Amino acid sequence: MTLDRLPPDWRRYYAKHRKAVVTAVTGLLYVVGWSLGFLADAALASAAVLVLATIVGGYDIAKRGYYELRSRTLGIKTLVTLAAVGAIGIGAYWEAAAVVFLFSLGSYLEGRTMRKTRSALQELLELTPDTAIVRRDGELVDVPAREVEVGEIVLVKPGGKIPVDGEVVDGESAVDQAPVTGESAPVHKADGDEVYAGTINQDGALEVRTTGAGSDTTLQRIIRRVEEAQEAQSPTESLIDRFATYYTPAILALSIGAFAVTRDAMLALTLLVIGCPGALVIGPPVSIVSAIGNAARNGILLKGGEHLETAGKIDLVAFDKTGTLTRGETTVADVAGFGVEADEVLRLAAVAEKKSEHHLASAVLEAAAERDVAGGRVETDGGAAVEATRPGGETAITDPDAFDVVPGKGVVASHDGREIVVGNRALLADEGIAVPDEVADYVREREAGGETAVHVVRDGTVVGAVALRDELREAAPEVVRSLQDAGVRTVMLTGDNKRTARTVAEEIGIDEYRAALLPEDKQAAIEAFREAGHVVAMVGDGINDAPSLATADVGIAMGAAGTDTAIETADMALMADELTRIPDAIALSKATRWNVYENVAIAVLTVGLLLAAVLGSVVHLAGGMLVHEGSVLLVIVNGMRLLRY
């Protein structure tokens, strides 16, 4: 009876579970054949059933062995096929069936565990609901989530799963976004906050304007990125693959040589089978795949096995200060005027900074708005200022007539025929502007408190200073201590002046700091660390960190959720702004590195002992195959431990 005559449900089941069915049938035939020979003394019937078991179980193996030979490679399936055929040729029927059955069983278990490992993250997709409640033409309608269009308003009820990426436009709630960012605690969401598909709305209704749906969501991009990373080979995997191309033919030559010397066909066939580097080839990929899947479920995206292995060797972590060790939420702490009112100093600074996209500019403009220094209101979008007007229509903070950014130093602008300079000492030195003693004393005092102070200059005279503060992240000292306890040196790289940098470094307990650095200086510092023999990780979050992130052995981007560029380009991306993930990621990388070494050791030791045992006539074909397959399963189980690290 052919498969076409089976009911459709049976055919679908067979197609889906072919390897399991073949393994089970082979095992059953093997038991029957062995029983006929040893219990019923029916040698001919036993041989026939065992040959049938070998054919059933060996068909797929031989087929893949044929494809291996066509691609000019000599793999384990070719060797197993040769061993089975050879065993039948010398009348060792039950050994032939045993080899095929054990290999088939091992392959089935191996495939099942690997699929489970790879699909661990895919299960997150099941968190995304299939339908969404969308407001269309004034009514709420249920539509497939993948058909929601960008800009449409989606209603998410309390306790419901969010079906799209979007921005909250109405309502407040706590959202469990662990599937995307790995954050253990729910995050409060209100107007203007981003939410992600697959996360869970807990206690309040939310209306969300869609920014991405279907395959265009952060969670989908994470899944794709992780799958690509799991497919990318690590250096160890590449090395083992190259080794296997020479090792397998060597085993074949050893087998032929053994037969030529001893004329013992069973010995030659046993060498052929147990010499296969199955555990050596499968061990490292299982470790890498498990570690990448574990990291992703905890909000850490790794670019691939190469970067995972490199991260396991990190002995120096360099931090950018602003937005990494600090919250990146700079506010104006104080404004001092020297010969003019403080509000006038702030107004001048706001005019000069109005077109700047620097985070300090946003803080100055927000302070100007709060103090209403121009009699109106200035609004920002968190970065560059946006147009704002007085109630009567007059612009609150006027645009500068001319504006020039001096990277790492400040801005030079002109307004109403007067020059305004806002910047640090280096900028004032470049412009040939003298700093009065009382201003210098004020700036030093603010910097000693860990603040950043910028001078405000009008027509070549320093008229005031603005002190800005960015609060440290609470976890920063603990993260630094954790890294130091793990033997990792910590360094802070900042564009701030030395006094501010020293205060922050002492507060955090960091090993070393380097201050007054331009972006190219940070990059040079990373290069110097590498040339000194360190394996360097750079942690940053801003565009100005990009050169340093690219130069480091491992570039770590923070707060990557919703940022396509960070997800696609960073060697390692932390989906949430959680510094504590960094020691976790490095610890996982080091554990993975050791796990790979363990698997290589298990594989090499097993094959070495088996070869010695076979040559000493202690182990025979079926027993050797059993131990060989056991070593394969052992390295798989060992690698899968990283799923729960």
XYZ file of C-alpha atoms in Angstrom, residues 40-591:
552
model
C 12.804 -18.583 18.481
C 16.028 -19.805 16.854
C 14.652 -18.744 13.435
C 17.903 -17.489 11.925
C 16.653 -16.925 8.384
C 13.503 -15.071 9.465
C 15.553 -13.086 11.944
C 18.048 -12.051 9.261
C 15.232 -11.026 6.912
C 13.525 -8.843 9.536
C 16.822 -7.250 10.647
C 17.730 -6.442 7.037
C 14.269 -4.932 6.618
C 14.847 -2.858 9.782
C 18.169 -1.686 8.346
C 16.513 -0.686 5.066
C 13.620 1.154 6.761
C 15.857 3.044 9.171
C 18.767 3.448 6.785
C 16.943 4.762 3.714
C 16.919 8.391 4.825
C 20.438 8.126 6.220
C 21.786 6.684 2.961
C 19.919 9.332 0.977
C 21.559 12.135 2.960
C 24.917 10.358 2.740
C 24.506 10.374 -1.036
C 23.885 14.131 -0.974
C 26.973 14.569 1.220
C 29.078 12.775 -1.370
C 27.538 14.803 -4.203
C 28.622 17.968 -2.382
C 32.105 16.423 -2.034
C 31.921 16.102 1.738
C 32.363 13.010 3.841
C 30.025 13.171 6.810
C 28.695 10.919 9.516
C 25.707 9.745 7.428
C 28.030 8.444 4.742
C 30.070 6.580 7.343
C 26.985 5.091 9.017
C 25.699 3.943 5.625
C 29.027 2.306 4.803
C 29.058 0.638 8.229
C 25.500 -0.725 7.840
C 26.101 -2.023 4.332
C 29.416 -3.535 5.403
C 27.827 -5.242 8.420
C 25.165 -6.825 6.224
C 27.869 -7.854 3.771
C 29.690 -9.857 6.460
C 26.458 -11.285 7.901
C 26.333 -9.095 11.035
C 22.624 -8.341 10.593
C 21.646 -7.333 14.116
C 24.696 -5.023 14.357
C 23.634 -3.368 11.097
C 20.082 -2.859 12.366
C 21.353 -1.679 15.762
C 23.650 0.951 14.229
C 20.864 2.296 12.024
C 18.292 2.299 14.835
C 20.591 4.012 17.352
C 21.650 6.631 14.818
C 18.045 7.256 13.810
C 16.981 7.547 17.461
C 19.863 9.910 18.221
C 19.039 12.071 15.185
C 15.379 12.252 16.201
C 16.198 13.309 19.775
C 18.825 15.731 18.512
C 16.406 17.337 16.063
C 13.659 17.541 18.668
C 15.850 19.260 21.253
C 17.352 21.644 18.687
C 13.884 22.636 17.470
C 12.844 23.226 21.048
C 15.916 25.381 21.622
C 15.381 27.458 18.491
C 11.638 27.847 18.988
C 11.907 29.073 22.580
C 11.803 32.693 21.446
C 9.273 32.022 18.712
C 6.784 31.217 21.451
C 6.818 34.899 22.323
C 5.034 35.590 19.059
C 2.060 33.673 20.387
C 1.666 36.492 22.904
C 0.643 38.801 20.088
C -3.146 38.641 19.662
C -4.520 37.758 16.250
C -7.095 40.540 16.265
C -7.180 44.197 17.245
C -10.024 46.549 18.202
C -9.688 49.500 15.821
C -11.642 52.748 15.730
C -12.885 53.180 12.161
C -15.493 55.714 11.073
C -16.306 56.393 14.709
C -16.978 52.749 15.527
C -14.905 50.055 17.190
C -14.382 47.032 14.951
C -12.408 43.803 15.311
C -9.865 43.319 12.526
C -6.899 40.966 12.046
C -3.912 42.544 13.827
C -1.741 42.281 10.710
C -4.247 44.399 8.763
C -4.141 47.395 11.115
C -2.758 50.365 9.208
C -0.200 52.856 10.456
C -1.951 55.817 12.073
C -5.097 53.914 13.065
C -6.248 54.089 16.705
C -6.329 50.747 18.533
C -8.208 50.231 21.792
C -6.501 47.935 24.314
C -8.711 46.879 27.214
C -7.418 46.222 30.752
C -5.759 42.815 30.890
C -5.512 42.669 27.107
C -2.456 42.054 24.970
C -1.267 44.930 22.807
C -1.545 43.896 19.136
C 0.567 46.625 17.491
C 3.503 48.933 18.077
C 2.301 52.434 18.744
C 2.091 55.574 20.819
C -0.388 56.062 23.639
C -2.821 58.869 22.778
C -5.348 58.355 25.572
C -5.475 56.571 28.930
C -2.958 55.455 31.530
C -1.924 51.980 32.568
C 0.905 49.737 33.691
C 2.247 47.577 30.882
C 4.177 44.342 31.305
C 6.713 44.614 28.511
C 8.999 41.786 29.645
C 8.593 39.905 26.322
C 10.268 42.793 24.493
C 12.546 44.520 26.993
C 13.007 41.847 29.656
C 11.985 44.337 32.361
C 10.747 42.477 35.426
C 8.377 45.219 36.633
C 5.446 46.732 34.693
C 6.098 50.167 33.190
C 3.657 53.063 33.593
C 2.359 54.301 30.248
C 0.556 57.542 29.477
C 0.093 59.980 26.587
C 3.085 60.031 24.266
C 4.703 56.822 25.572
C 5.654 54.006 23.214
C 4.105 50.563 23.569
C 5.076 47.355 21.793
C 3.139 44.483 20.254
C 3.173 41.377 22.433
C 3.252 43.291 25.717
C 0.389 43.111 28.221
C -1.802 46.002 29.331
C -2.568 45.450 32.996
C -5.036 47.776 34.653
C -6.321 50.590 32.459
C -7.752 51.076 28.979
C -5.324 52.529 26.432
C -5.864 54.062 23.026
C -2.796 53.589 20.857
C -1.931 55.229 17.548
C -0.350 52.493 15.418
C 3.236 52.910 14.250
C 3.824 49.295 13.219
C 1.727 46.148 12.735
C 2.061 42.601 11.421
C 5.695 41.844 10.579
C 6.683 45.482 11.126
C 6.833 45.436 14.921
C 9.720 45.546 17.359
C 8.994 41.994 18.565
C 9.007 40.641 15.003
C 12.276 42.422 14.277
C 13.773 40.945 17.448
C 12.692 37.437 16.425
C 14.198 37.856 12.944
C 17.387 39.311 14.388
C 17.769 36.453 16.859
C 17.122 33.817 14.199
C 19.823 35.360 12.019
C 22.173 35.483 15.010
C 21.522 31.829 15.804
C 22.425 30.868 12.246
C 25.673 32.871 12.240
C 28.686 30.696 13.033
C 31.010 31.483 15.901
C 34.796 31.243 15.394
C 34.828 27.932 17.299
C 32.099 26.506 15.064
C 33.987 27.560 11.919
C 37.192 26.043 13.273
C 35.456 22.745 14.056
C 33.840 22.644 10.628
C 37.238 23.075 8.988
C 38.682 20.427 11.313
C 35.886 17.988 10.437
C 36.622 18.219 6.715
C 40.051 16.698 7.410
C 39.148 14.550 10.403
C 36.375 12.476 8.801
C 38.480 11.293 5.806
C 41.224 10.511 8.317
C 38.863 8.192 10.189
C 37.956 6.499 6.888
C 41.648 6.030 6.145
C 42.168 4.645 9.675
C 39.348 2.166 9.160
C 40.747 0.995 5.828
C 44.209 0.747 7.335
C 42.912 -1.265 10.292
C 41.220 -3.733 7.933
C 44.344 -4.007 5.793
C 46.422 -4.898 8.853
C 43.998 -7.049 10.859
C 41.585 -8.336 8.192
C 38.921 -7.746 10.848
C 35.954 -6.209 9.009
C 33.947 -5.646 12.216
C 36.846 -3.722 13.759
C 37.097 -1.558 10.652
C 33.358 -0.872 10.618
C 33.340 -0.032 14.330
C 36.182 2.447 13.862
C 34.220 3.959 11.006
C 31.156 4.606 13.157
C 32.510 5.624 16.555
C 35.174 7.872 15.033
C 32.537 10.258 13.668
C 32.800 13.755 15.232
C 29.039 14.047 15.848
C 29.236 15.525 19.363
C 32.075 17.813 18.330
C 30.045 19.291 15.483
C 26.726 19.623 17.328
C 28.029 20.789 20.744
C 29.091 24.426 20.100
C 25.989 25.366 18.024
C 23.667 24.127 20.798
C 25.516 26.259 23.351
C 25.411 29.353 21.123
C 21.756 28.949 20.138
C 20.683 28.380 23.737
C 22.594 31.408 25.017
C 21.268 33.744 22.300
C 17.699 32.577 22.954
C 18.093 33.056 26.705
C 19.562 36.547 26.238
C 16.758 37.607 23.894
C 14.068 36.540 26.331
C 15.738 38.773 28.918
C 15.901 41.849 26.711
C 19.440 41.373 25.397
C 19.979 41.060 21.646
C 23.234 39.466 20.515
C 24.369 39.825 16.927
C 25.703 36.281 16.644
C 27.998 33.593 17.949
C 31.142 35.535 17.072
C 30.128 38.469 19.280
C 28.899 36.134 21.997
C 32.279 34.421 22.150
C 34.079 37.776 22.096
C 31.858 39.072 24.904
C 32.969 36.088 26.960
C 36.541 37.460 26.850
C 35.694 41.066 27.855
C 38.058 42.390 30.509
C 37.363 46.130 30.175
C 34.035 47.946 29.915
C 34.028 51.597 28.857
C 30.899 53.631 29.658
C 29.719 56.810 28.092
C 28.462 59.011 30.945
C 25.418 60.873 29.708
C 22.414 58.650 29.151
C 24.356 55.558 30.178
C 25.615 56.020 33.723
C 23.191 58.934 34.092
C 19.491 58.997 33.262
C 19.990 61.241 30.230
C 17.338 63.590 31.606
C 19.368 66.751 32.039
C 17.756 69.656 33.846
C 18.917 73.165 34.678
C 20.031 73.159 38.313
C 20.985 76.833 38.600
C 21.483 80.000 36.576
C 23.877 82.734 37.694
C 24.133 86.216 36.217
C 27.187 88.390 36.508
C 26.208 91.998 35.853
C 22.847 90.921 34.364
C 19.748 89.174 35.690
C 19.721 85.378 35.743
C 16.611 85.306 33.553
C 18.394 87.353 30.897
C 21.298 84.859 30.987
C 18.844 82.016 30.500
C 17.079 83.878 27.662
C 20.360 84.467 25.846
C 21.304 80.802 26.266
C 17.889 79.719 24.982
C 18.139 81.900 21.875
C 21.597 80.555 21.074
C 20.604 76.929 21.709
C 17.191 77.059 20.049
C 18.287 75.235 16.901
C 20.645 72.830 18.626
C 19.758 69.161 18.974
C 22.116 68.625 21.921
C 20.480 67.317 25.101
C 21.799 70.335 27.039
C 19.935 72.612 24.632
C 16.656 70.847 25.407
C 17.247 71.360 29.121
C 17.980 75.084 28.631
C 14.872 75.579 26.485
C 12.661 73.720 28.940
C 13.971 75.861 31.798
C 13.361 78.986 29.726
C 9.798 77.840 29.153
C 9.208 77.079 32.813
C 10.583 80.441 33.907
C 8.830 82.211 31.025
C 11.957 84.302 30.511
C 10.598 85.593 27.190
C 7.071 86.120 28.428
C 5.785 83.154 26.418
C 6.335 79.415 26.274
C 8.870 77.278 24.507
C 8.210 73.605 23.920
C 10.567 70.827 23.044
C 10.057 67.357 21.677
C 12.714 65.927 23.931
C 15.419 66.889 21.468
C 15.266 69.901 19.216
C 13.026 72.802 20.114
C 9.746 73.129 18.264
C 8.031 76.343 17.379
C 6.191 77.993 20.222
C 4.455 81.304 20.438
C 3.065 83.744 22.923
C -0.693 83.693 23.214
C -0.862 86.707 20.922
C 1.045 84.927 18.213
C 4.508 86.429 18.901
C 7.352 83.919 19.068
C 8.451 83.402 22.676
C 12.127 82.608 22.096
C 13.196 84.038 18.799
C 15.415 82.212 16.379
C 19.062 83.190 16.242
C 20.051 85.107 13.101
C 23.069 82.844 12.682
C 23.972 79.611 14.427
C 27.029 77.389 14.447
C 27.699 74.234 16.447
C 31.235 73.571 17.678
C 31.211 69.795 18.375
C 32.046 68.924 21.951
C 32.373 72.578 22.956
C 29.159 74.573 22.487
C 27.423 76.947 20.083
C 28.154 80.347 18.601
C 25.117 82.392 17.502
C 24.121 85.931 16.654
C 20.894 87.747 17.394
C 19.866 91.378 16.874
C 23.396 92.202 15.853
C 24.952 90.757 19.009
C 27.120 87.649 19.275
C 26.119 84.985 21.814
C 28.503 82.195 22.797
C 27.326 79.322 24.997
C 29.903 76.681 25.815
C 32.705 75.263 27.895
C 36.179 76.591 28.702
C 37.646 75.135 25.529
C 35.217 77.103 23.376
C 35.902 80.308 25.250
C 39.651 79.720 24.878
C 39.200 79.172 21.147
C 37.244 82.418 20.915
C 39.834 84.294 23.000
C 37.293 85.151 25.718
C 38.580 85.754 29.248
C 36.685 84.207 32.161
C 36.386 86.505 35.223
C 37.508 84.986 38.524
C 34.046 85.115 40.097
C 32.602 83.209 37.125
C 35.423 80.680 37.240
C 34.832 80.177 40.981
C 31.092 79.633 40.398
C 31.725 77.129 37.626
C 34.261 75.190 39.676
C 31.850 75.015 42.594
C 29.043 73.613 40.431
C 31.366 71.129 38.721
C 32.639 69.893 42.072
C 29.049 68.919 42.794
C 28.940 66.770 39.658
C 27.089 69.325 37.521
C 27.969 70.566 34.062
C 28.289 74.351 33.804
C 28.281 76.282 30.524
C 29.322 79.883 30.155
C 27.047 82.450 28.518
C 28.856 85.186 26.641
C 27.390 88.316 25.057
C 29.586 90.313 22.699
C 32.776 88.854 24.112
C 31.873 89.321 27.789
C 30.921 86.481 30.089
C 27.582 87.533 31.573
C 26.578 84.322 33.317
C 26.638 80.560 33.551
C 24.044 77.815 33.457
C 24.566 74.749 35.659
C 22.962 71.522 34.462
C 22.516 68.247 36.283
C 21.857 64.763 35.021
C 21.024 62.374 37.859
C 22.993 59.148 38.107
C 21.145 55.910 37.547
C 20.565 54.231 40.895
C 21.955 50.940 39.591
C 25.240 52.428 38.311
C 27.377 51.826 41.469
C 26.068 48.252 41.817
C 26.739 47.501 38.146
C 30.289 48.816 38.408
C 30.911 46.718 41.546
C 29.513 43.605 39.843
C 31.842 44.042 36.899
C 34.824 44.677 39.165
C 33.976 41.560 41.196
C 34.032 39.625 37.923
C 37.537 40.914 37.203
C 36.436 43.462 34.608
C 38.078 46.906 34.607
C 35.666 49.851 34.295
C 36.327 53.176 32.585
C 34.121 56.245 32.048
C 34.602 58.299 28.887
C 32.940 61.714 28.913
C 32.978 65.051 27.216
C 32.509 66.732 30.588
C 35.336 68.582 32.259
C 37.739 66.780 34.577
C 36.201 68.112 37.789
C 32.691 66.921 36.968
C 34.003 63.615 35.661
C 36.008 63.003 38.838
C 33.007 63.700 41.064
C 30.800 61.302 39.086
C 33.516 58.619 38.920
C 34.060 58.782 42.696
C 30.335 58.595 43.358
C 29.991 55.488 41.182
C 33.271 53.884 42.194
C 34.512 53.446 38.645
C 38.167 52.443 38.182
C 39.202 55.179 35.770
C 37.763 58.198 33.984
C 38.815 60.232 31.014
C 37.324 63.717 30.682
C 36.891 66.476 28.092
C 36.780 63.951 25.272
C 35.397 64.660 21.831
C 33.789 61.717 19.984
C 37.054 61.071 18.139
C 38.936 61.136 21.463
C 36.632 58.427 22.843
C 37.293 56.346 19.741
C 41.051 56.838 20.176
C 40.772 55.775 23.823
C 39.014 52.554 22.807
C 41.726 51.864 20.224
C 44.420 52.446 22.852
C 42.773 50.008 25.261
C 42.637 47.361 22.533
C 46.253 47.938 21.554
C 47.154 47.436 25.217
C 45.704 43.929 24.947
C 42.272 44.450 26.467
C 39.072 42.974 25.046
C 36.884 46.070 25.213
C 33.138 46.585 25.433
C 31.799 50.104 24.899
C 28.402 51.007 26.346
C 26.622 54.018 24.874
C 23.279 55.295 23.710
C 23.863 58.334 21.533
C 24.765 59.001 17.917
C 28.041 60.526 19.100
C 28.934 57.128 20.603
C 28.669 55.363 17.230
C 32.414 55.552 16.338
C 33.401 54.173 19.748
C 30.755 51.429 19.598
C 32.053 50.382 16.182
C 35.691 50.443 17.323
C 35.172 48.364 20.460
C 35.374 44.570 20.345
C 31.746 44.534 21.486
C 29.535 47.608 21.082
C 26.626 47.643 23.546
C 23.679 49.931 22.753
C 21.225 50.775 25.517
C 17.485 51.360 25.218
C 17.231 49.781 21.773
C 13.496 48.901 21.920
C 11.783 50.750 19.121
C 15.127 51.785 17.627
C 15.589 49.848 14.408
C 19.148 51.043 13.870
C 20.348 49.827 17.270
C 18.628 46.448 16.819
C 20.198 45.951 13.414
C 23.701 47.329 13.987
C 24.767 46.899 17.622
C 26.879 43.874 18.523
C 24.799 43.704 21.673
C 21.616 45.716 22.270
C 19.831 46.132 25.595
C 16.162 46.592 24.808
C 15.512 48.499 28.047
C 17.508 51.245 29.753
C 18.623 48.805 32.440
C 22.320 48.935 33.265
C 21.988 45.776 35.339
C 21.656 43.775 32.128
C 25.293 44.448 31.276
C 26.867 42.238 34.006
C 24.183 39.639 33.227
C 25.060 39.667 29.515
C 28.791 39.429 30.152
C 28.297 36.638 32.700
C 26.136 34.704 30.205
C 28.782 35.175 27.505
C 31.526 33.864 29.790
C 29.332 30.912 30.800
